Amino acid sequence: MDSLAFKKKRLIIRQPDDWHLHLRDGDILKSVISPTARVFHRAVVMPNLVPPISTIQQALAYRERILEAVPEGISFSPLMTAYLSDKTSPKILEEGFTKGVFFAAKLYPQNATTNSSLGVSDITKINSVLETMEIIGLPLLIHGEVTNSDVDVFDREAVFIEQHLEPLLNKFPKLKVVLEHITTETAVQYVESKYPALAATITPHHLHLNRNAMFINGFRSDFYCLPIVKREKHRVALRSAATSGKPCFFLGTDSAPHLRADKQSSCGCAGIFNALNAIESYAQVFDEEGALDKLEAFSSEFGPKYYGLPLNEQKITLIKSPHKVPSKFILQSNQIESEYIVPFHSGETLSWRVSETERF
Ligand code: DOR
Ligand code: ZN
């Protein structure tokens, strides 16, 4: 094999971070932490547990449980977030931030998604919280969807941007805001126009799927997530944003594990567990788009730069070597056969994999 061909099959990048991740708790946490920590050095951990992570003590205890679950010999830093509600006290946020416990605060519009019933019912109710966050420099992470029943589920993000995000950015121009898991061309254009006040994360599943995926030969709850996947033109816009080399777009998997039985029920949960193959899934997209040279910046540079954190020193190696994704992710503690999670790309063949040995 000549050296050029050899080079094309290996890609060495700075170790990435995941700027949006659900780890859950208990048995699920103990199982899902390994695939993330084997690749990512840091992750912004979402607070939508039951009960939500809203106090300093809860965040510290949750961080401990996460660190205990990390396999030995792996260096992984969970970055904790506070769950905002109508009752959040600016003082607690400030104290948690000053003590280095809260990395950011998460705004879930009430009932927008999994475990958001205690979220914010009206953004104007948390004005004093946002004012404090702007002053102290605590970033605001937003699940950007309205929940009004008269707004079509596919329009929720665009309506949120127009009715809530634009006024919020005007009111708090120095607040650091990340619009999480963007799904539309509208969001792409809006974020580009507002950077550096605003940045956005993009998930692997929104880069791979359009809304047809949910309805191939029947209803496919494995592809149900929120914000819901959209029309093809939006997927195309997201792929070009992610691979554009623009620093306002960076990696955030939104990996959201749910047990099979919870996804396939009369009221199935939203969320896609992509942590098993996250960087491989992104690599596939960047490869298909002829933009592998942009993968490192998206995965490992734009996030830390936006948040003012150092870049990771370590490198990981991706190897182009087709491998089949298992159909099930069985929990370590599994006693009952039905307790498994279906990973993203279940049963598919992905073309890139992370080398377990080539780290330096
Ligand atoms: O699909 C999703 N799942 N979207 C979210 O916003 C939350 C997440 C979860 O926690 O399951
Ligand atoms: Zn999420």
CSV table of C-alpha atoms and ligand atoms in Angstrom, one decimal:
chain,number,residue,atom,x,y,z
A,1,MET,CA,0.0,0.0,0.0
A,2,ASP,CA,1.5,3.4,-0.9
A,3,SER,CA,1.8,6.0,1.8
A,4,LEU,CA,-1.0,8.2,0.4
A,5,ALA,CA,-3.5,5.4,0.4
A,6,PHE,CA,-2.4,4.5,3.9
A,7,LYS,CA,-2.8,8.0,5.1
A,8,LYS,CA,-6.4,8.2,3.7
A,9,LYS,CA,-7.3,5.3,5.9
A,10,ARG,CA,-6.2,6.8,9.1
A,11,LEU,CA,-7.2,10.1,10.7
A,12,ILE,CA,-5.5,11.4,13.8
A,13,ILE,CA,-7.4,14.1,15.6
A,14,ARG,CA,-7.2,15.9,18.9
A,15,GLN,CA,-9.4,14.1,21.5
A,16,PRO,CA,-12.9,15.4,21.1
A,17,ASP,CA,-15.4,16.6,23.8
A,18,ASP,CA,-19.2,16.0,23.8
A,19,TRP,CA,-20.9,19.4,24.5
A,20,HIS,CA,-24.4,17.8,25.1
A,21,LEU,CA,-24.9,14.4,26.6
A,22,HIS,CA,-27.5,12.5,28.7
A,23,LEU,CA,-25.9,9.9,31.0
A,24,ARG,CA,-28.9,9.1,33.2
A,25,ASP,CA,-28.2,7.5,36.5
A,26,GLY,CA,-28.0,4.1,38.2
A,27,ASP,CA,-27.6,1.0,36.0
A,28,ILE,CA,-27.9,2.9,32.8
A,29,LEU,CA,-25.2,5.4,33.8
A,30,LYS,CA,-22.9,2.6,34.8
A,31,SER,CA,-23.2,1.1,31.3
A,32,VAL,CA,-23.4,4.1,29.0
A,33,ILE,CA,-20.5,6.0,30.5
A,34,SER,CA,-17.8,3.7,28.9
A,35,PRO,CA,-18.5,4.3,25.3
A,36,THR,CA,-18.5,8.0,25.9
A,37,ALA,CA,-15.4,8.1,28.1
A,38,ARG,CA,-13.4,5.9,25.8
A,39,VAL,CA,-13.5,8.6,23.1
A,40,PHE,CA,-14.4,12.0,24.7
A,41,HIS,CA,-12.4,13.8,27.3
A,42,ARG,CA,-15.1,16.1,28.6
A,43,ALA,CA,-18.9,16.1,28.3
A,44,VAL,CA,-21.6,18.6,29.3
A,45,VAL,CA,-24.0,16.4,31.2
A,46,MET,CA,-27.7,17.2,31.0
A,47,PRO,CA,-29.6,17.7,34.2
A,48,ASN,CA,-33.0,16.2,33.3
A,49,LEU,CA,-33.0,13.4,35.8
A,50,VAL,CA,-35.9,12.7,38.2
A,51,PRO,CA,-35.7,14.8,40.3
A,52,PRO,CA,-33.8,17.3,38.1
A,53,ILE,CA,-30.3,18.5,39.0
A,54,SER,CA,-31.0,21.9,40.4
A,55,THR,CA,-29.0,22.4,43.5
A,56,ILE,CA,-25.2,22.4,44.1
A,57,GLN,CA,-25.4,19.4,46.3
A,58,GLN,CA,-27.3,17.4,43.7
A,59,ALA,CA,-24.8,18.3,41.0
A,60,LEU,CA,-21.8,17.4,43.2
A,61,ALA,CA,-23.4,14.0,44.1
A,62,TYR,CA,-24.3,13.3,40.5
A,63,ARG,CA,-20.7,14.2,39.4
A,64,GLU,CA,-19.4,11.7,42.0
A,65,ARG,CA,-21.7,9.0,40.7
A,66,ILE,CA,-20.5,9.6,37.2
A,67,LEU,CA,-16.8,9.6,38.1
A,68,GLU,CA,-17.3,6.4,40.0
A,69,ALA,CA,-18.8,4.8,36.9
A,70,VAL,CA,-15.8,5.8,34.7
A,71,PRO,CA,-13.7,2.7,33.9
A,72,GLU,CA,-10.3,2.7,35.6
A,73,GLY,CA,-7.4,4.3,33.8
A,74,ILE,CA,-9.6,6.6,31.7
A,75,SER,CA,-9.5,10.4,32.2
A,76,PHE,CA,-13.0,11.9,31.8
A,77,SER,CA,-14.4,15.2,33.1
A,78,PRO,CA,-18.1,15.6,33.4
A,79,LEU,CA,-19.2,19.3,33.2
A,80,MET,CA,-22.3,19.7,35.2
A,81,THR,CA,-25.4,21.7,34.4
A,82,ALA,CA,-28.2,23.2,36.4
A,83,TYR,CA,-31.8,22.6,35.5
A,84,LEU,CA,-33.7,25.9,35.2
A,85,SER,CA,-37.2,26.2,36.5
A,86,ASP,CA,-39.6,29.1,37.3
A,87,LYS,CA,-38.2,28.8,40.9
A,88,THR,CA,-34.4,28.9,40.2
A,89,SER,CA,-32.6,31.2,42.5
A,90,PRO,CA,-29.9,33.4,40.8
A,91,LYS,CA,-27.9,33.2,44.1
A,92,ILE,CA,-27.6,29.4,43.9
A,93,LEU,CA,-26.5,29.6,40.3
A,94,GLU,CA,-23.9,32.2,41.1
A,95,GLU,CA,-22.6,30.2,44.1
A,96,GLY,CA,-22.6,27.0,42.0
A,97,PHE,CA,-20.7,28.7,39.2
A,98,THR,CA,-18.2,30.4,41.6
A,99,LYS,CA,-17.5,27.1,43.3
A,100,GLY,CA,-16.8,25.5,39.9
A,101,VAL,CA,-19.8,23.1,40.1
A,102,PHE,CA,-22.1,24.5,37.5
A,103,PHE,CA,-20.6,24.8,34.1
A,104,ALA,CA,-23.8,26.0,32.4
A,105,ALA,CA,-27.6,26.1,33.0
A,106,LYS,CA,-30.1,24.4,30.9
A,107,LEU,CA,-33.4,25.9,29.8
A,108,TYR,CA,-36.1,23.3,29.0
A,109,PRO,CA,-39.4,25.0,28.1
A,110,GLN,CA,-41.9,23.2,30.3
A,111,ASN,CA,-43.0,19.9,28.7
A,112,ALA,CA,-40.9,20.3,25.6
A,113,THR,CA,-39.1,16.9,26.1
A,114,THR,CA,-38.1,14.1,28.4
A,115,ASN,CA,-38.4,15.1,32.1
A,116,SER,CA,-39.1,18.7,31.4
A,117,SER,CA,-42.4,19.1,33.3
A,118,LEU,CA,-40.5,21.2,35.9
A,119,GLY,CA,-38.9,23.3,33.2
A,120,VAL,CA,-39.5,27.0,32.6
A,121,SER,CA,-43.2,27.9,31.9
A,122,ASP,CA,-42.4,31.3,30.5
A,123,ILE,CA,-39.0,32.7,29.8
A,124,THR,CA,-39.9,36.1,31.2
A,125,LYS,CA,-40.3,34.5,34.6
A,126,ILE,CA,-36.5,33.9,34.8
A,127,ASN,CA,-35.3,37.4,33.8
A,128,SER,CA,-33.4,37.9,37.0
A,129,VAL,CA,-31.7,34.5,36.6
A,130,LEU,CA,-30.7,35.4,33.0
A,131,GLU,CA,-29.4,38.8,34.2
A,132,THR,CA,-27.2,37.2,36.7
A,133,MET,CA,-26.0,34.6,34.2
A,134,GLU,CA,-25.1,37.4,31.8
A,135,ILE,CA,-23.1,39.2,34.5
A,136,ILE,CA,-21.2,36.3,35.9
A,137,GLY,CA,-20.6,34.6,32.5
A,138,LEU,CA,-22.6,31.4,33.1
A,139,PRO,CA,-23.6,30.0,29.7
A,140,LEU,CA,-27.2,29.3,28.9
A,141,LEU,CA,-28.0,26.0,27.0
A,142,ILE,CA,-31.4,26.0,25.3
A,143,HIS,CA,-33.8,23.3,24.2
A,144,GLY,CA,-35.2,25.6,21.5
A,145,GLU,CA,-38.8,24.5,20.9
A,146,VAL,CA,-42.2,26.0,21.7
A,147,THR,CA,-44.8,23.7,23.1
A,148,ASN,CA,-48.1,25.3,22.1
A,149,SER,CA,-50.5,22.7,20.8
A,150,ASP,CA,-51.4,24.9,17.9
A,151,VAL,CA,-47.8,25.0,16.6
A,152,ASP,CA,-47.0,22.0,14.3
A,153,VAL,CA,-44.3,19.8,15.9
A,154,PHE,CA,-42.1,20.3,12.8
A,155,ASP,CA,-42.2,24.1,13.3
A,156,ARG,CA,-41.5,24.3,17.0
A,157,GLU,CA,-37.8,25.2,16.6
A,158,ALA,CA,-38.4,28.0,14.0
A,159,VAL,CA,-41.2,29.5,16.1
A,160,PHE,CA,-39.1,29.4,19.2
A,161,ILE,CA,-36.3,31.3,17.5
A,162,GLU,CA,-38.6,34.0,16.3
A,163,GLN,CA,-40.8,34.3,19.4
A,164,HIS,CA,-38.3,33.6,22.2
A,165,LEU,CA,-34.7,33.4,21.2
A,166,GLU,CA,-34.5,36.7,19.3
A,167,PRO,CA,-36.1,38.7,22.1
A,168,LEU,CA,-33.8,36.9,24.6
A,169,LEU,CA,-30.6,37.7,22.7
A,170,ASN,CA,-31.7,41.3,22.3
A,171,LYS,CA,-32.4,41.6,26.0
A,172,PHE,CA,-29.2,39.9,27.1
A,173,PRO,CA,-26.7,40.7,24.4
A,174,LYS,CA,-23.7,39.5,26.5
A,175,LEU,CA,-25.2,36.2,27.6
A,176,LYS,CA,-23.4,33.2,26.2
A,177,VAL,CA,-26.1,31.1,24.6
A,178,VAL,CA,-25.9,27.7,22.9
A,179,LEU,CA,-28.9,26.6,20.9
A,180,GLU,CA,-28.7,22.8,21.4
A,181,HIS,CA,-29.3,20.1,18.8
A,182,ILE,CA,-30.4,22.4,15.9
A,183,THR,CA,-32.5,20.7,13.3
A,184,THR,CA,-33.5,23.3,10.7
A,185,GLU,CA,-32.1,25.5,7.9
A,186,THR,CA,-33.7,28.4,9.8
A,187,ALA,CA,-31.6,27.6,12.9
A,188,VAL,CA,-28.4,27.3,10.8
A,189,GLN,CA,-28.9,30.7,9.2
A,190,TYR,CA,-30.0,32.3,12.5
A,191,VAL,CA,-27.0,31.0,14.4
A,192,GLU,CA,-24.6,32.1,11.7
A,193,SER,CA,-26.0,35.6,11.8
A,194,LYS,CA,-25.8,35.8,15.6
A,195,TYR,CA,-22.4,34.3,16.3
A,196,PRO,CA,-20.5,34.9,18.6
A,197,ALA,CA,-23.4,35.7,20.9
A,198,LEU,CA,-24.9,32.4,19.9
A,199,ALA,CA,-23.5,29.0,18.9
A,200,ALA,CA,-25.1,25.7,18.2
A,201,THR,CA,-24.5,22.0,18.7
A,202,ILE,CA,-25.4,19.4,16.0
A,203,THR,CA,-26.1,15.7,16.7
A,204,PRO,CA,-25.1,12.8,14.5
A,205,HIS,CA,-28.7,11.6,14.1
A,206,HIS,CA,-29.8,14.9,12.7
A,207,LEU,CA,-27.0,14.7,10.1
A,208,HIS,CA,-28.0,11.2,9.1
A,209,LEU,CA,-31.8,11.2,9.2
A,210,ASN,CA,-34.7,13.0,7.6
A,211,ARG,CA,-38.2,12.5,8.8
A,212,ASN,CA,-38.9,9.7,6.5
A,213,ALA,CA,-36.7,7.5,8.7
A,214,MET,CA,-39.5,7.4,11.3
A,215,PHE,CA,-42.0,5.9,8.9
A,216,ILE,CA,-40.2,3.2,6.8
A,217,ASN,CA,-42.6,0.2,6.6
A,218,GLY,CA,-44.2,1.2,9.9
A,219,PHE,CA,-43.5,3.5,12.8
A,220,ARG,CA,-39.8,3.5,13.9
A,221,SER,CA,-39.6,4.7,17.4
A,222,ASP,CA,-35.8,4.2,17.3
A,223,PHE,CA,-35.6,7.4,15.2
A,224,TYR,CA,-37.9,9.5,17.4
A,225,CYS,CA,-36.1,12.2,19.2
A,226,LEU,CA,-36.7,15.8,20.1
A,227,PRO,CA,-36.5,18.2,18.3
A,228,ILE,CA,-37.9,15.8,15.8
A,229,VAL,CA,-36.0,15.0,12.6
A,230,LYS,CA,-37.1,17.3,9.8
A,231,ARG,CA,-37.4,17.4,6.0
A,232,GLU,CA,-34.4,16.4,3.8
A,233,LYS,CA,-33.6,20.1,3.0
A,234,HIS,CA,-32.9,20.6,6.7
A,235,ARG,CA,-30.6,17.6,6.9
A,236,VAL,CA,-28.7,18.9,4.0
A,237,ALA,CA,-28.4,22.4,5.6
A,238,LEU,CA,-27.2,20.8,8.8
A,239,ARG,CA,-24.6,18.7,7.0
A,240,SER,CA,-23.2,21.8,5.3
A,241,ALA,CA,-23.2,23.7,8.5
A,242,ALA,CA,-21.3,21.0,10.4
A,243,THR,CA,-18.7,20.6,7.7
A,244,SER,CA,-18.5,24.3,6.9
A,245,GLY,CA,-15.5,25.0,9.2
A,246,LYS,CA,-17.6,27.8,10.9
A,247,PRO,CA,-16.8,28.0,14.6
A,248,CYS,CA,-20.4,28.6,15.6
A,249,PHE,CA,-21.3,24.9,15.0
A,250,PHE,CA,-19.7,22.2,17.1
A,251,LEU,CA,-20.2,18.6,18.3
A,252,GLY,CA,-22.9,17.7,20.8
A,253,THR,CA,-24.3,14.2,20.5
A,254,ASP,CA,-27.5,14.5,22.6
A,255,SER,CA,-27.0,10.8,23.1
A,256,ALA,CA,-30.2,10.0,25.0
A,257,PRO,CA,-30.4,6.3,26.2
A,258,HIS,CA,-33.9,4.8,26.9
A,259,LEU,CA,-34.6,1.1,27.5
A,260,ARG,CA,-36.2,-0.6,24.5
A,261,ALA,CA,-39.5,-1.1,26.4
A,262,ASP,CA,-39.6,2.7,27.2
A,263,LYS,CA,-39.2,3.6,23.5
A,264,GLN,CA,-41.7,1.0,22.3
A,265,SER,CA,-44.7,1.8,24.3
A,266,SER,CA,-48.0,3.6,23.9
A,267,CYS,CA,-46.2,6.8,24.8
A,268,GLY,CA,-42.6,6.1,23.7
A,269,CYS,CA,-39.7,8.2,24.9
A,270,ALA,CA,-37.9,10.6,22.7
A,271,GLY,CA,-34.1,10.1,22.4
A,272,ILE,CA,-31.5,8.3,20.4
A,273,PHE,CA,-28.6,6.5,22.0
A,274,ASN,CA,-25.7,7.3,19.7
A,275,ALA,CA,-22.8,7.3,22.3
A,276,LEU,CA,-21.8,3.8,21.1
A,277,ASN,CA,-20.6,5.1,17.8
A,278,ALA,CA,-20.8,8.9,18.0
A,279,ILE,CA,-17.4,10.0,16.6
A,280,GLU,CA,-17.6,7.2,14.0
A,281,SER,CA,-21.1,8.4,13.0
A,282,TYR,CA,-19.8,12.0,12.6
A,283,ALA,CA,-16.7,10.7,10.7
A,284,GLN,CA,-19.0,9.0,8.2
A,285,VAL,CA,-20.9,12.2,7.5
A,286,PHE,CA,-17.7,14.2,7.1
A,287,ASP,CA,-16.2,11.6,4.8
A,288,GLU,CA,-19.4,11.5,2.7
A,289,GLU,CA,-19.2,15.2,2.4
A,290,GLY,CA,-15.5,15.2,1.4
A,291,ALA,CA,-14.8,17.2,4.5
A,292,LEU,CA,-12.7,15.0,6.8
A,293,ASP,CA,-10.2,17.8,7.1
A,294,LYS,CA,-12.9,19.8,9.0
A,295,LEU,CA,-13.8,17.0,11.5
A,296,GLU,CA,-11.2,17.9,14.1
A,297,ALA,CA,-12.2,21.5,14.4
A,298,PHE,CA,-15.9,20.6,14.7
A,299,SER,CA,-15.2,17.8,17.2
A,300,SER,CA,-12.3,19.1,19.2
A,301,GLU,CA,-11.7,22.8,18.8
A,302,PHE,CA,-14.8,25.0,18.3
A,303,GLY,CA,-16.4,23.8,21.5
A,304,PRO,CA,-13.5,24.6,23.8
A,305,LYS,CA,-12.8,27.8,22.0
A,306,TYR,CA,-16.5,28.9,22.5
A,307,TYR,CA,-16.4,28.1,26.2
A,308,GLY,CA,-12.9,29.5,26.8
A,309,LEU,CA,-11.4,26.1,27.8
A,310,PRO,CA,-8.1,24.6,26.8
A,311,LEU,CA,-7.9,22.2,23.9
A,312,ASN,CA,-7.3,18.6,24.8
A,313,GLU,CA,-3.7,17.5,24.5
A,314,GLN,CA,-4.3,13.9,23.6
A,315,LYS,CA,-5.0,12.5,20.2
A,316,ILE,CA,-7.2,9.7,19.0
A,317,THR,CA,-6.9,7.7,15.8
A,318,LEU,CA,-9.8,6.9,13.5
A,319,ILE,CA,-9.3,4.0,11.1
A,320,LYS,CA,-11.3,3.4,8.0
A,321,SER,CA,-12.3,-0.2,8.5
A,322,PRO,CA,-15.9,-1.2,8.1
A,323,HIS,CA,-17.6,-2.7,11.2
A,324,LYS,CA,-21.1,-3.7,12.0
A,325,VAL,CA,-22.9,-2.0,14.8
A,326,PRO,CA,-24.5,-4.4,17.3
A,327,SER,CA,-28.2,-4.5,17.3
A,328,LYS,CA,-28.5,-4.2,21.0
A,329,PHE,CA,-26.6,-2.6,23.8
A,330,ILE,CA,-27.1,-4.8,26.8
A,331,LEU,CA,-26.7,-3.2,30.2
A,332,GLN,CA,-23.8,-4.5,32.3
A,333,SER,CA,-26.1,-5.3,35.2
A,334,ASN,CA,-28.5,-7.0,32.9
A,335,GLN,CA,-30.6,-9.5,34.8
A,336,ILE,CA,-33.7,-9.3,32.5
A,337,GLU,CA,-33.3,-10.0,28.8
A,338,SER,CA,-35.6,-7.1,27.8
A,339,GLU,CA,-33.3,-4.5,29.5
A,340,TYR,CA,-31.3,-3.3,26.6
A,341,ILE,CA,-31.0,-0.1,24.5
A,342,VAL,CA,-31.0,0.0,20.7
A,343,PRO,CA,-28.0,2.0,19.6
A,344,PHE,CA,-28.0,4.4,16.7
A,345,HIS,CA,-27.0,2.6,13.5
A,346,SER,CA,-28.1,-0.7,15.0
A,347,GLY,CA,-27.2,-3.5,12.6
A,348,GLU,CA,-25.7,-1.1,10.0
A,349,THR,CA,-22.1,-1.1,8.9
A,350,LEU,CA,-20.1,2.1,9.6
A,351,SER,CA,-16.9,2.8,7.8
A,352,TRP,CA,-14.8,4.4,10.5
A,353,ARG,CA,-13.8,3.1,14.0
A,354,VAL,CA,-11.6,4.4,16.8
A,355,SER,CA,-8.4,2.6,17.3
A,356,GLU,CA,-8.3,1.3,20.9
A,357,THR,CA,-4.5,1.3,20.9
A,358,GLU,CA,-3.3,4.3,18.9
A,359,ARG,CA,-3.6,7.1,21.5
A,360,PHE,CA,-0.9,9.5,22.3
B,1,DOR,O1,-34.7,13.3,22.1
B,1,DOR,C1,-34.4,13.8,23.2
B,1,DOR,N1,-34.1,13.1,24.3
B,1,DOR,N2,-34.4,15.1,23.2
B,1,DOR,C2,-34.3,15.8,24.4
B,1,DOR,O2,-34.3,17.0,24.4
B,1,DOR,C3,-34.1,15.0,25.7
B,1,DOR,C4,-33.6,13.7,25.4
B,1,DOR,C5,-33.8,12.8,26.6
B,1,DOR,O3,-33.5,13.2,27.7
B,1,DOR,O4,-34.3,11.7,26.5
B,2,ZN,ZN,-30.5,16.6,25.1
